[in-house]
PDB file of C-alpha atoms in Angstrom:
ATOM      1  CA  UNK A1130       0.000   0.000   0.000  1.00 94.00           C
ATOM      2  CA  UNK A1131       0.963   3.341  -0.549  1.00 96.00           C
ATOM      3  CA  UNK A1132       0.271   6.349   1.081  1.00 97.00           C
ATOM      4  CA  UNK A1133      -1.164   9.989  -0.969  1.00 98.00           C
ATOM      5  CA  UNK A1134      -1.332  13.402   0.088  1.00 97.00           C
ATOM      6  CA  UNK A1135      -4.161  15.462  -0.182  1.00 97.00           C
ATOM      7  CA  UNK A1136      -3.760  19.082   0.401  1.00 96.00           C
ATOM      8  CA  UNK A1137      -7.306  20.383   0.837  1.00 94.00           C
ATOM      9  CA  UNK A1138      -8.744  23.818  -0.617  1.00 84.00           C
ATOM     10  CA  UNK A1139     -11.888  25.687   0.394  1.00 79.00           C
ATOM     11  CA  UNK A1140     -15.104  23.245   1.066  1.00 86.00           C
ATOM     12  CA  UNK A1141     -12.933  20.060   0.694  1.00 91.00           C
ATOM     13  CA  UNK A1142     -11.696  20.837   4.155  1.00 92.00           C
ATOM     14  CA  UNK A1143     -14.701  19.100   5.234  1.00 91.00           C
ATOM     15  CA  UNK A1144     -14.055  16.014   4.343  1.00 91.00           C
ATOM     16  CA  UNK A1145     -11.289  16.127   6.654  1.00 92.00           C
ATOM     17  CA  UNK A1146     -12.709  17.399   9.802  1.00 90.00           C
ATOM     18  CA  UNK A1147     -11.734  20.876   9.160  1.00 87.00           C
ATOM     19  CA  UNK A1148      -7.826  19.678   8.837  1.00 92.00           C
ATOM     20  CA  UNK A1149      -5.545  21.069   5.459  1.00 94.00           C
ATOM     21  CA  UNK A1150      -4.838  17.344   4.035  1.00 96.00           C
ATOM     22  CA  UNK A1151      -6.300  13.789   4.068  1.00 95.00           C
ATOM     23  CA  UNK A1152      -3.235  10.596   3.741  1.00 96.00           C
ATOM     24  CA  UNK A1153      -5.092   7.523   1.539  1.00 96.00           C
ATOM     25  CA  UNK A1154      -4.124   4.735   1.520  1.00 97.00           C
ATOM     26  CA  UNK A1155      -4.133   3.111  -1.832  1.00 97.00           C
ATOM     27  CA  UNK A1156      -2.797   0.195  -3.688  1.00 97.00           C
ATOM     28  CA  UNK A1157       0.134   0.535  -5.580  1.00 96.00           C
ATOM     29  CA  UNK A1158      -0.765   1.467  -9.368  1.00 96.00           C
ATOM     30  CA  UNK A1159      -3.365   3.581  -8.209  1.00 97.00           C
ATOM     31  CA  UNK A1160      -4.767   6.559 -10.255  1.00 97.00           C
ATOM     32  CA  UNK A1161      -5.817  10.154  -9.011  1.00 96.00           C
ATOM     33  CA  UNK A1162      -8.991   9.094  -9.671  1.00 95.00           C
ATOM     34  CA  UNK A1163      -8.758   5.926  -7.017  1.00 96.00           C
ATOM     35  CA  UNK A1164      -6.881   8.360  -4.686  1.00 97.00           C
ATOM     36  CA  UNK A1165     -10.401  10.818  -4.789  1.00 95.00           C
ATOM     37  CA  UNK A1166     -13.068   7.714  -4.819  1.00 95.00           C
ATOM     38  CA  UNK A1167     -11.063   6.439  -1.021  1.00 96.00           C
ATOM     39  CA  UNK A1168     -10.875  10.105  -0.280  1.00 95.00           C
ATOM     40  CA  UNK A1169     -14.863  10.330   0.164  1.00 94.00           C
ATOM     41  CA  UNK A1170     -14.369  13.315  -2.257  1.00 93.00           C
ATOM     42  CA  UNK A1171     -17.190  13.385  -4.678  1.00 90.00           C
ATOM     43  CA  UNK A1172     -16.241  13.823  -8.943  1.00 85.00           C
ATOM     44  CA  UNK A1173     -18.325  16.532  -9.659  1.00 87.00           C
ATOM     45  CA  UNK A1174     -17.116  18.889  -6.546  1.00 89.00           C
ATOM     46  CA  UNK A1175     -13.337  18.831  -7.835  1.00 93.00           C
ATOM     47  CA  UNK A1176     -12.477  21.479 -10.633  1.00 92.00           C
ATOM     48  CA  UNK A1177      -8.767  20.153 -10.715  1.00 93.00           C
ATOM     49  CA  UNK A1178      -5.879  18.549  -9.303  1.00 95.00           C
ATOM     50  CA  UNK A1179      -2.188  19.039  -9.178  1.00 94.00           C
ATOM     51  CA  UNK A1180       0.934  17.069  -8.548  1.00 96.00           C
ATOM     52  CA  UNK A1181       4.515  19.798  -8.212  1.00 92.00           C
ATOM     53  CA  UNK A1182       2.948  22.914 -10.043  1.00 89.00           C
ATOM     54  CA  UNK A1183       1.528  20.415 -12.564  1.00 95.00           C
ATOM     55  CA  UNK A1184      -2.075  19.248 -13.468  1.00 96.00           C
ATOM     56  CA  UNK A1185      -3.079  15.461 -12.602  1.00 97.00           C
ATOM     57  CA  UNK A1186      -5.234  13.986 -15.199  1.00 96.00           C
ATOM     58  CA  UNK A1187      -7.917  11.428 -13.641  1.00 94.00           C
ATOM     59  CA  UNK A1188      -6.116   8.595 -15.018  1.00 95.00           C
ATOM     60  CA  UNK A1189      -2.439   9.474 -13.931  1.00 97.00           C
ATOM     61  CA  UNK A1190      -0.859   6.599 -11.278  1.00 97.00           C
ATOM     62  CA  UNK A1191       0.354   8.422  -8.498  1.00 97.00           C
ATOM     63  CA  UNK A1192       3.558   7.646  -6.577  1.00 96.00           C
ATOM     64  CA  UNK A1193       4.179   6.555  -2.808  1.00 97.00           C
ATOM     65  CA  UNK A1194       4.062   9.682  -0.497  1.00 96.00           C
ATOM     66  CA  UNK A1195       2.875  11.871  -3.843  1.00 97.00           C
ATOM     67  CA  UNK A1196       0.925  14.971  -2.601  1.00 97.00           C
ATOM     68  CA  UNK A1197      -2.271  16.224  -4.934  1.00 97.00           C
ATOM     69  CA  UNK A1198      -3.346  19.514  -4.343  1.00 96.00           C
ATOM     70  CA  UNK A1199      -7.349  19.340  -4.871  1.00 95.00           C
ATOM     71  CA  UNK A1200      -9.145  22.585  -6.033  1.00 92.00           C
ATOM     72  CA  UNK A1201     -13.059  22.807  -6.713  1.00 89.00           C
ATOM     73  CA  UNK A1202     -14.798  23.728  -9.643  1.00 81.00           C
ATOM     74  CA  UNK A1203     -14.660  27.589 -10.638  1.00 74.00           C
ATOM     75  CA  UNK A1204     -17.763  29.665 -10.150  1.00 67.00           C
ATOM     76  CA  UNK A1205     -18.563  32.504 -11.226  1.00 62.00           C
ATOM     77  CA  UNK A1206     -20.380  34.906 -13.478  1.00 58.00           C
TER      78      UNK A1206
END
C-alpha cells in the first residue's frame, strides 16, 4: 500500500474534519482518480488537481508519499 497526500482547498476541508490534508491509503498502481473515490471526495465537486505545479489527469498513477493539491470547480459569473 501506498500512502497519498491530499492538500485540501476551500469546502474540501470538510471532508477532513476541518484539517488542510487527508493521507489515503491506496494500492500501488493507483490513479488520481482511485486516490479521490477512497478520499470520500465526490467527482463533480473537484475542478482540478495538481501534482509539483503540474495538473493530474484522472487517469495518472500516483507515486508513494505523492501529494495532490485538490481545487473545486470555478464559479462565477
Amino acid at each position: 500500500m501506498m500512502k497519498v497526500k491530499l492538500l485540501l482547498t476551500s469546502c474540501f476541508k470538510r471532508y477532513a474534519d476541518g484539517e488542510d490534508f487527508l493521507e489515503v491509503k491506496v494500492p500501488e498502481g493507483s490513479g488520481v482518480e482511485d486516490v479521490l473515490r477512497k478520499s470520500g471526495i465526490p467527482f463533480d465537486e473537484v475542478g482540478f488537481v495538481h501534482s509539483d505545479g503540474k495538473l493530474k489527469r484522472m487517469s495518472e498513477i500516483v507515486g508513494d508519499s505523492e501529494e495532490l493539491k485538490v481545487f473545486t470547480r470555478i464559479i462565477g459569473g
